[in-house]
Coordinates of C-alpha atoms and ligand atoms in Angstrom, one line a residue:
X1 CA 0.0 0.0 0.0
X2 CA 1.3 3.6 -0.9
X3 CA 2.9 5.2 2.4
X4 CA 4.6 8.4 3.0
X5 CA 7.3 6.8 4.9
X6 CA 9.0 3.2 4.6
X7 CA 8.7 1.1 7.8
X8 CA 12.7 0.9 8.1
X9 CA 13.1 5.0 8.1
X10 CA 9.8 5.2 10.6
X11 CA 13.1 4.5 12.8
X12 CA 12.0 4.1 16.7
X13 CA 13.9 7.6 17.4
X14 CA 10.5 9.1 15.3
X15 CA 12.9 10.6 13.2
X16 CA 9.8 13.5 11.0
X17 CA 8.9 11.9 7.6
X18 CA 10.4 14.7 5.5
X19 CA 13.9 13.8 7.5
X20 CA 16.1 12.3 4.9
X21 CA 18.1 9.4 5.9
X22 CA 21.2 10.8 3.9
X23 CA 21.8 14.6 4.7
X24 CA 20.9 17.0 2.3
X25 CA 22.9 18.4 -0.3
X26 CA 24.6 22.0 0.1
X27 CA 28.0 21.8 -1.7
X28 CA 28.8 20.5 -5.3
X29 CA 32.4 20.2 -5.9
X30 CA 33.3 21.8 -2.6
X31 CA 31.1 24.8 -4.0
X32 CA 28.7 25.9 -1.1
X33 CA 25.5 26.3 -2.4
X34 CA 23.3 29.5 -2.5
X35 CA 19.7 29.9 -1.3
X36 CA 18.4 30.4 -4.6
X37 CA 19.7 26.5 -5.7
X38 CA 18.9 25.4 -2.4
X39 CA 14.9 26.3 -2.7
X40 CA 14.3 23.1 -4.7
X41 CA 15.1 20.7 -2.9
X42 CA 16.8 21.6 0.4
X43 CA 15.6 19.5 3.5
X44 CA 13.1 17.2 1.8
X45 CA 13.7 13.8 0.1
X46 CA 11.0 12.7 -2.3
X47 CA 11.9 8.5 -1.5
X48 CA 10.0 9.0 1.6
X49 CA 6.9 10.6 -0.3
X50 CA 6.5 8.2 -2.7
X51 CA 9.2 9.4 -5.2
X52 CA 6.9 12.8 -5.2
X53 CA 9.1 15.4 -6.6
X54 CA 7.3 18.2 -4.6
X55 CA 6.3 17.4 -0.9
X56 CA 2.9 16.5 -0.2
X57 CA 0.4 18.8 1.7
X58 CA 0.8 17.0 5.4
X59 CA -4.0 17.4 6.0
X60 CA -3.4 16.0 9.5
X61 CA -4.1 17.4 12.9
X62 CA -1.8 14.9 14.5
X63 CA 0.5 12.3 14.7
X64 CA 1.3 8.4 15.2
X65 CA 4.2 8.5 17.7
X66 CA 6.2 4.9 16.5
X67 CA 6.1 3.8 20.5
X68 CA 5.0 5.5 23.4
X69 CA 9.1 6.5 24.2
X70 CA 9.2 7.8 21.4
X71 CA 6.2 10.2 22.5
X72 CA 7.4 10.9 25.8
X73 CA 10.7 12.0 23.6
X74 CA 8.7 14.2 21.7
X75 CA 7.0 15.7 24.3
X76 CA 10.4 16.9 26.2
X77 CA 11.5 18.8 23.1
X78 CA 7.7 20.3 22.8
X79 CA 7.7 21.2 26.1
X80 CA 11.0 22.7 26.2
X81 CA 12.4 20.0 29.1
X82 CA 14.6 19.3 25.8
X83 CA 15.9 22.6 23.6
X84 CA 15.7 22.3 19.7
X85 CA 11.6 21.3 20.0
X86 CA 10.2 18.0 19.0
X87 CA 12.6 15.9 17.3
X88 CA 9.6 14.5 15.9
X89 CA 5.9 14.9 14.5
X90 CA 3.5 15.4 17.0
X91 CA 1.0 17.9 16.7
X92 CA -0.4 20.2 14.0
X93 CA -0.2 23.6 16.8
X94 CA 3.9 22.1 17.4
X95 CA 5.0 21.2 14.1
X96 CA 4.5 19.6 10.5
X97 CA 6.4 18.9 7.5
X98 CA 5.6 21.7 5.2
X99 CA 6.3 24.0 7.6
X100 CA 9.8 22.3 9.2
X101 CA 10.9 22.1 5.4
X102 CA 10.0 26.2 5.1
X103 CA 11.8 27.2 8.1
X104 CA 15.5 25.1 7.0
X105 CA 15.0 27.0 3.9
X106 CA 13.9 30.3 5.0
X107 CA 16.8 30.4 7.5
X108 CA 19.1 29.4 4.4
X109 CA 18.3 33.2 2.8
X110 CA 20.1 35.0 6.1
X111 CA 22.2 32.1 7.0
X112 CA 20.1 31.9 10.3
X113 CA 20.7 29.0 12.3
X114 CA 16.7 28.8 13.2
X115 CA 13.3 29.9 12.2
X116 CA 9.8 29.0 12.8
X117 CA 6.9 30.4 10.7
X118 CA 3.6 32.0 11.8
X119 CA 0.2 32.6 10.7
X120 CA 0.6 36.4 9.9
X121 CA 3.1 38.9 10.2
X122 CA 1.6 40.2 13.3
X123 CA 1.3 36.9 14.9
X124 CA 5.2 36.3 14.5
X125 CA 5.8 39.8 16.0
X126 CA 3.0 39.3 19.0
X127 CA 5.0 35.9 19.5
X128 CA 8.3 37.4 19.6
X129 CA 6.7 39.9 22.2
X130 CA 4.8 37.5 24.5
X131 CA 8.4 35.1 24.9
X132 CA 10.6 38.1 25.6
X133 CA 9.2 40.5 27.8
X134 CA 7.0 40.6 31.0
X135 CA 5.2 43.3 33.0
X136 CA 7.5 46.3 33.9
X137 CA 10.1 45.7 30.9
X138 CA 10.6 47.8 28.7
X139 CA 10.4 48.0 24.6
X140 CA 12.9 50.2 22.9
X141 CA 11.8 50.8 19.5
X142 CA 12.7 52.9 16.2
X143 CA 10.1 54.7 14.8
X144 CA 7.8 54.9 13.0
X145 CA 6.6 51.0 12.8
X146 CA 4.2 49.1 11.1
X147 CA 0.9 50.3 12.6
X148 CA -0.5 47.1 13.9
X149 CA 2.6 47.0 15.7
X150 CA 2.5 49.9 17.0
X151 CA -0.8 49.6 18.4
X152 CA 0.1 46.1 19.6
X153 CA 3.6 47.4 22.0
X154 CA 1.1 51.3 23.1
X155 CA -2.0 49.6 23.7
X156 CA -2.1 45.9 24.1
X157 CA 0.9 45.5 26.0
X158 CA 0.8 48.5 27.7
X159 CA -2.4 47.0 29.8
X160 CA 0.4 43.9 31.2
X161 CA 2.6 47.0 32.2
X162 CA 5.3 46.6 29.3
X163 CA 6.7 50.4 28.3
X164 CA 8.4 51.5 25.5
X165 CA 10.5 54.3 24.5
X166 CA 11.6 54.7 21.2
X167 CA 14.0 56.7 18.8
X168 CA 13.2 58.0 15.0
X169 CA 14.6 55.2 12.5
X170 CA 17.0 57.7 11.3
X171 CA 18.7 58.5 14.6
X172 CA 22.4 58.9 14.8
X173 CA 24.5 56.9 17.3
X174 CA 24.5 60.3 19.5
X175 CA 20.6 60.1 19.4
X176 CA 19.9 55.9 20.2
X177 CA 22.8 56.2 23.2
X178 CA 20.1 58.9 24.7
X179 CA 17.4 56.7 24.7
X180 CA 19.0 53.4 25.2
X181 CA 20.7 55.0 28.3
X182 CA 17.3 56.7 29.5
X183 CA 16.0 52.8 29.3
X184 CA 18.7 51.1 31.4
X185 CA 17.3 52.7 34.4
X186 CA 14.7 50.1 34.2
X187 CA 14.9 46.2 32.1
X188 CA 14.9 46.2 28.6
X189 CA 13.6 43.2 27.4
X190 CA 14.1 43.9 23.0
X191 CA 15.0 46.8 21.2
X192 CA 12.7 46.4 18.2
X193 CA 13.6 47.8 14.8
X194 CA 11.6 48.3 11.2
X195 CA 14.0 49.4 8.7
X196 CA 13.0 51.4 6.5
X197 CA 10.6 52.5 7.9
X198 CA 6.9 52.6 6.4
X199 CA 6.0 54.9 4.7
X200 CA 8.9 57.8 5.3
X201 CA 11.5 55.3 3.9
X202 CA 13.9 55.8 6.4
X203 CA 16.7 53.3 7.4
X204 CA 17.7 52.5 10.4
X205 CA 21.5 51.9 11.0
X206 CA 21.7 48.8 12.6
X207 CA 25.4 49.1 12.8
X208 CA 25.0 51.9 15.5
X209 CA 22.2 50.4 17.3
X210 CA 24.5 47.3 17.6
X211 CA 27.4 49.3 18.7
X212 CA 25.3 51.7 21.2
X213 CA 23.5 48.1 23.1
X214 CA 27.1 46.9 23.4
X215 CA 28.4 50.1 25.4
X216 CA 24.9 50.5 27.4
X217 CA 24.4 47.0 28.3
X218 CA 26.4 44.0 29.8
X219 CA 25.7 40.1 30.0
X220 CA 22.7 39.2 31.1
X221 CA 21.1 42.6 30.8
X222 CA 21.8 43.1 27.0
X223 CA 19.0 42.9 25.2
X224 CA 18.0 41.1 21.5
X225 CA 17.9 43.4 19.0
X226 CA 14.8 42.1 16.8
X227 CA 14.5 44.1 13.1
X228 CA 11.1 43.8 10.8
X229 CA 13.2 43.0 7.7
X230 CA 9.8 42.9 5.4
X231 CA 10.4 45.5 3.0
X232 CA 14.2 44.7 2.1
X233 CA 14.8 40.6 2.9
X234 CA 16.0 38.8 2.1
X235 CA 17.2 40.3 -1.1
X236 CA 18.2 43.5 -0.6
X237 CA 18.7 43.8 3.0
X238 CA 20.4 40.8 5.8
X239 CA 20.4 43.0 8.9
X240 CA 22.2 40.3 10.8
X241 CA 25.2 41.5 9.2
X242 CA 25.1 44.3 11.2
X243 CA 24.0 43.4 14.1
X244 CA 20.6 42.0 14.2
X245 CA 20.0 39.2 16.9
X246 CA 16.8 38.1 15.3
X247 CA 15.1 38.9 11.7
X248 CA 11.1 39.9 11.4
X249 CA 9.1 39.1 8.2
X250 CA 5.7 39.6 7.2
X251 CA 6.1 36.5 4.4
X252 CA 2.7 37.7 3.0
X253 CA 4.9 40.7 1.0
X254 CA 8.2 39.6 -0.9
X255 CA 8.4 36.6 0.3
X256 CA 5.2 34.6 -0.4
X257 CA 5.0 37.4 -3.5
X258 CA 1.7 36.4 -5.4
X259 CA -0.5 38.4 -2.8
X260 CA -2.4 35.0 -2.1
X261 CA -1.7 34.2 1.1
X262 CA -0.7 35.9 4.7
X263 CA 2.1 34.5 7.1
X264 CA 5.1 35.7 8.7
X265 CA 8.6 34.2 9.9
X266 CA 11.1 34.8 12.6
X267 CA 14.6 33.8 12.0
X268 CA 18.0 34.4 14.4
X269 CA 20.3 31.7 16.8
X270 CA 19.0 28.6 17.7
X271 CA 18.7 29.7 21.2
X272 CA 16.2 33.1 20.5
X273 CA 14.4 30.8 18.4
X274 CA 13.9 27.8 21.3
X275 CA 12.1 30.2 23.4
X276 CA 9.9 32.2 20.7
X277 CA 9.0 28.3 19.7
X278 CA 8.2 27.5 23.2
X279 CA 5.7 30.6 23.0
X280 CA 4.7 29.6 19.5
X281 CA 3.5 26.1 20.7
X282 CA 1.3 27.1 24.1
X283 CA -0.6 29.4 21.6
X284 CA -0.4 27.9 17.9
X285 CA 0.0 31.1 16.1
X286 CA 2.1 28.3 13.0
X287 CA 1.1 28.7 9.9
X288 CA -1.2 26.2 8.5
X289 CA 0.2 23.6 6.0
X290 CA -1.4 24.6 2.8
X291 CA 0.1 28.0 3.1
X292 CA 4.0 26.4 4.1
X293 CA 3.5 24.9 0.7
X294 CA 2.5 28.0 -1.2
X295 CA 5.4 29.3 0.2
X296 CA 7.7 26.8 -0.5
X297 CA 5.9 27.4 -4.1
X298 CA 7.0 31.4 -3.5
X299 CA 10.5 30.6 -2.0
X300 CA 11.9 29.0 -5.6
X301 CA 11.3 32.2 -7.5
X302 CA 12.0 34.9 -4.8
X303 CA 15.4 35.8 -5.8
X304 CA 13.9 35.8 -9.6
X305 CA 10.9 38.0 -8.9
X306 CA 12.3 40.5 -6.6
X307 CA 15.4 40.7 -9.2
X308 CA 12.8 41.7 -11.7
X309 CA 11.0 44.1 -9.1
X310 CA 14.4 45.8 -7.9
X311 CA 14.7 46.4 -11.6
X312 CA 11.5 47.5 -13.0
X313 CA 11.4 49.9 -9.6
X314 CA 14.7 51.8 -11.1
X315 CA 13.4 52.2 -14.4
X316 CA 10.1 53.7 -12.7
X317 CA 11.4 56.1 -10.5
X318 CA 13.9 57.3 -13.3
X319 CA 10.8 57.9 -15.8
X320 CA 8.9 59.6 -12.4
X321 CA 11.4 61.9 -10.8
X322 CA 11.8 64.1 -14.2
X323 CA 7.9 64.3 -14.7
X324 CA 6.7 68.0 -14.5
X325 CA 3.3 67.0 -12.2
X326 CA 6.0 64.6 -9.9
X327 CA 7.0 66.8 -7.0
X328 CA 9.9 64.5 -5.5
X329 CA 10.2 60.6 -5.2
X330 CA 11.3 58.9 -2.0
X331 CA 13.3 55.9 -4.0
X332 CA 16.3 54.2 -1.6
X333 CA 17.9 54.6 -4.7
X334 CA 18.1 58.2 -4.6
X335 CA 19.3 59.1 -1.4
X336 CA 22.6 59.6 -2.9
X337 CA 21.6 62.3 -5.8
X338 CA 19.0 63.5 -3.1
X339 CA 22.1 65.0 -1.2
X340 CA 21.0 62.7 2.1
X341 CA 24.6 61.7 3.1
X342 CA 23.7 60.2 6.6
X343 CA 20.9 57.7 4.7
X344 CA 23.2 57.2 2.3
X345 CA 25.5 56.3 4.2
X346 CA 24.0 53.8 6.0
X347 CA 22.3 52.6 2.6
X348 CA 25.9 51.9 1.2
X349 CA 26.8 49.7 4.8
X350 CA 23.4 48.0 5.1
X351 CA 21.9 47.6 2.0
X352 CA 22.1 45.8 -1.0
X353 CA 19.7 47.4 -3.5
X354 CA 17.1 49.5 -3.0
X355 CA 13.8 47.6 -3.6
X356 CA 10.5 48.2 -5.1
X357 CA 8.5 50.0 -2.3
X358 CA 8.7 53.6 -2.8
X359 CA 6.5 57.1 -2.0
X360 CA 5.4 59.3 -5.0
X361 CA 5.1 63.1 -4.2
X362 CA 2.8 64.7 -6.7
X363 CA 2.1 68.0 -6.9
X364 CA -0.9 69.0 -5.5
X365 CA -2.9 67.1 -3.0
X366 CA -5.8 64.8 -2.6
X367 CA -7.4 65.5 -5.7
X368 CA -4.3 65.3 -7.9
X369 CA -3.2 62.1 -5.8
X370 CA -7.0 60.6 -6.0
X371 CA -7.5 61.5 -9.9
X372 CA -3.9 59.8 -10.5
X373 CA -4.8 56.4 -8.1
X374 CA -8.2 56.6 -10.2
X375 CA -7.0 56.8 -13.8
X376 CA -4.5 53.8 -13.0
X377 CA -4.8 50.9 -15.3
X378 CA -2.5 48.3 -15.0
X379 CA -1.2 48.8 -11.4
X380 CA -4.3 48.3 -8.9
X381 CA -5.4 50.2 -6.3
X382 CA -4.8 48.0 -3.1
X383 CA -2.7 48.2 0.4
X384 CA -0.2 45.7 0.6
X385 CA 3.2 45.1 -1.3
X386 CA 6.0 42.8 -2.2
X387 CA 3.6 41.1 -4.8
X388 CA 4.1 40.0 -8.4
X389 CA 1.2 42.9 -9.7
X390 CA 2.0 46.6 -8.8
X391 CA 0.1 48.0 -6.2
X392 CA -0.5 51.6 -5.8
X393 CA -2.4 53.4 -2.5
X394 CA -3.1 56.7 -0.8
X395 CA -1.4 56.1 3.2
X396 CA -3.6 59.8 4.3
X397 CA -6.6 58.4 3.0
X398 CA -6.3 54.6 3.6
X399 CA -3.2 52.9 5.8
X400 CA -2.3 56.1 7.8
X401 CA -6.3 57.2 8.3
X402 CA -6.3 57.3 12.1
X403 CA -3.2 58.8 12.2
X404 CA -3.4 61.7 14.5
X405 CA -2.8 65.2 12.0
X406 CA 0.7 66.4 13.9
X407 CA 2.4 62.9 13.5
X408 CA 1.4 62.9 10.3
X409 CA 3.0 66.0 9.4
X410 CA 6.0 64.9 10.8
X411 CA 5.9 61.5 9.0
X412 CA 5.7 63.5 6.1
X413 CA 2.3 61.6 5.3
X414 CA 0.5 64.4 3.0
X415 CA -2.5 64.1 1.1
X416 CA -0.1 64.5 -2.3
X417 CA 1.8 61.2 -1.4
X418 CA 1.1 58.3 -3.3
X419 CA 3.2 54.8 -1.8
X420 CA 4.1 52.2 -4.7
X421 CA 4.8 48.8 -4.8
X422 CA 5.9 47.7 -8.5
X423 CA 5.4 44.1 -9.8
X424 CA 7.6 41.8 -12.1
X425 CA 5.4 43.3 -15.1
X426 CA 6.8 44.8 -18.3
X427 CA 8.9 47.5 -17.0
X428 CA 7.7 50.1 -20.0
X429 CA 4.5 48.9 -19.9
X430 CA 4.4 50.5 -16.3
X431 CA 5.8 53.6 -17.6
X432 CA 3.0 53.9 -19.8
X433 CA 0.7 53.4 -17.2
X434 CA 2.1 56.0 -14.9
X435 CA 2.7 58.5 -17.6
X436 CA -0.7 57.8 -18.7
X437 CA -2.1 58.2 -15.4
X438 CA 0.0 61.4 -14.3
X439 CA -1.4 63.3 -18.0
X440 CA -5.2 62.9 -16.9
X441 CA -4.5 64.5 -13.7
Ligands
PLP1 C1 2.5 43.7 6.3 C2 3.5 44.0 7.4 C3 3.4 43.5 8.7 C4 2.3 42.6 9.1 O1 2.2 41.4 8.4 P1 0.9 40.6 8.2 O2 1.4 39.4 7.4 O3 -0.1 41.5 7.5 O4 0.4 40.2 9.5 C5 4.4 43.8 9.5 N1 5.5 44.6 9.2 C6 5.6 45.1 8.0 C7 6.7 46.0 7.6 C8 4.6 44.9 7.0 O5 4.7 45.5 5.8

């Protein structure tokens, strides 16, 4: 009878059924392999799925423990009485195939040693929060973050008594020793980072974070430093480089790519990534199987589409920043030419390319923004970003809303800006959609 696993590899260790019995392979000719090779086959072997080249959708909610040691095995590393987590399959909240294979390869892209994936963005983030900190910590964040998490560190876990403090994402070493010393009066559990951040595009240098936790804080008191990588990663951007304890994604953006799905990943050392799992299986925020194979789908063509993206994006913003009704456009890519030396600067050390996200400054305001949005053809008019369509939306009017008017001002959120996402369509065909769309204004 077909079975996903021959009876001599269901070993009585429980060894997971995408395990392969030889390990997997990551160097050719003493050649060490990069990600984008890796994503077809990396930490699966087809023999123990029936000779299926692509790994089968694991539909279960649980598992068949080989003998009841085995379980009690299990249930050490679940529990965390082991570190590493199950060793293997036990329960669709703990673990699964899809999603183990995902996380090997995912980690592959920043050369993490870990990661675990998560139901949404926001659910790896509130994950990450609940294992690290506890009432009276404190939260030392850039600013501004994505809004959800924003809300999430003010409001939600402000009511347990976590505080926060935070700099401006473009803050100078000068400016983050301030705050971090301000906060070392009191615990801080994470310094949290979004770089750049959304939508004023501006970096954060993880470099002088780094340094400025390293002169503030000593053993046991130093903090993580966690970094939404989201608009950047794994592509452009590897803040572990500089720095970086553990790496944020929401993998509904670049990473998953097709805007068909919503999940998020956490990546950093084995041992960050031991207690966020321990978190991760009290309150099953893991993403579900069906969507660990979409993105294992996603994962074989990110270097390709975001390539195309990082491309198309230069060719756009060249064709934009000349156009008489274009006021200015906040590209990575022009930080340089912009005459922004302390961005640029930390765009030369931390980044390598400057992405596809970018905000348009007409000139005008709502009505010139709304009548460009409206006259739009081939990009569409939605929130999101990172996917393989362009995406075009107004952050006063939609995203940014219920932002208070004063912050908004000094986010630099007017009613003229437009933010962009481009696609991995025809790069000219684009132009003639914005140039079209920019006439009928
Ligand atoms: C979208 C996004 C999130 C949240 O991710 P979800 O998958 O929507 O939960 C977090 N951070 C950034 C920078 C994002 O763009």
């Amino acid at each position: 009878m077909p079975k996903t696993t021959p009876p001599d590899e269901a070993d009585l260790t429980g060894v997971a059924a995408r395990t392969s019995p030889k390990p997997t392979v990551e160097t050719v000719g003493g050649r060490k392999l990069k990600p984008a090779t890796l994503m077809m086959g990396h930490g699966y072997d087809p023999m123990l799925s029936e000779g299926s080249l692509k790994p089968p959708i694991f539909a279960t909610s649980t598992y068949v423990f080989p003998n009841a040691a085995a379980g009690k095995r299990h249930f050490e590393g679940v529990t965390g009485k082991r570190p590493g987590g199950a060793e293997g399959l036990v329960y669709s909240r703990f673990n699964g195939p899809n999603q183990e294979i995902l996380e090997d390869r995912l980690a592959l892209w920043e050369e993490a040693e870990d990661a675990l994936v998560f139901s949404s963005g926001m659910s790896a983030i509130a994950t990450l929060f609940l294992s690290m900190v506890k009432p009276g910590d404190t939260i030392v964040h850039s600013g501004p973050l994505y809004a959800a998490t924003e809300t999430l560190i003010a409001r939600i876990l402000g009511r347990f008594g976590v505080h926060w403090l935070d700099f401006p994402a473009g803050a100078t070493r000068e400016e983050i020793d301030t705050v971090l010393s301000k906060a070392s009066s009191g615990n801080v559990a994470l310094i949290y980072l979004e770089s750049p951040a959304n939508p004023t595009n501006a970096l954060v240098d993880v470099e002088a974070v780094s340094a400025s936790r390293d002169a503030i804080f000593k053993g046991a008191n130093k903090p993580p430093i966690a970094i939404d990588n989201t608009f950047l990663g794994p592509l452009w951007a590897q803040p572990m480089r500089q720095g970086a304890d553990i790496v944020v994604y929401s993998l509904t953006k670049y990473a998953g790519g097709h805007s068909d799905l919503v999940a998020g990943g956490v990546l950093g050392s084995k041992e960050h990534i031991n207690t966020i799992r321990l978190m991760r299986n009290t309150i099953g925020t893991i993403c579900d199987p069906n969507t660990a194979w979409m993105l294992l789908r996603s994962l074989e063509t990110l270097e390709l589409r975001m390539s195309r993206a990082g491309e198309n994006a230069v060719k756009v913003c060249n064709f934009l920043k000349t156009h008489p009704k274009v006021d200015r456009v906040g590209y990575l890519g022009f930080l340089e030419e912009q005459g922004d030396a302390r961005q640029a600067d930390i765009y030369r050390r931390h980044c390598a390319g400057a992405g596809s996200t970018f905000s348009l400054y007409l000139k005008g305001g709502e009505t010139e923004a709304f009548a460009f949005l409206d006259h739009l053809k081939i990009a569409k008019l939605a929130v999101s970003l990172g996917g393989t369509e362009t995406l075009a939306s107004h952050p006063a009017g939609m995203t940014h809303l219920s932002v208070p008017e004063a912050r908004k001002k000094a986010l630099n959120i007017t009613d003229s800006l437009v933010r962009i996402s481009i696609g991995v369509e025809d790069a000219d065909d684009l132009i003639a959609d914005f140039g079209a769309a920019l006439d009928a204004i």
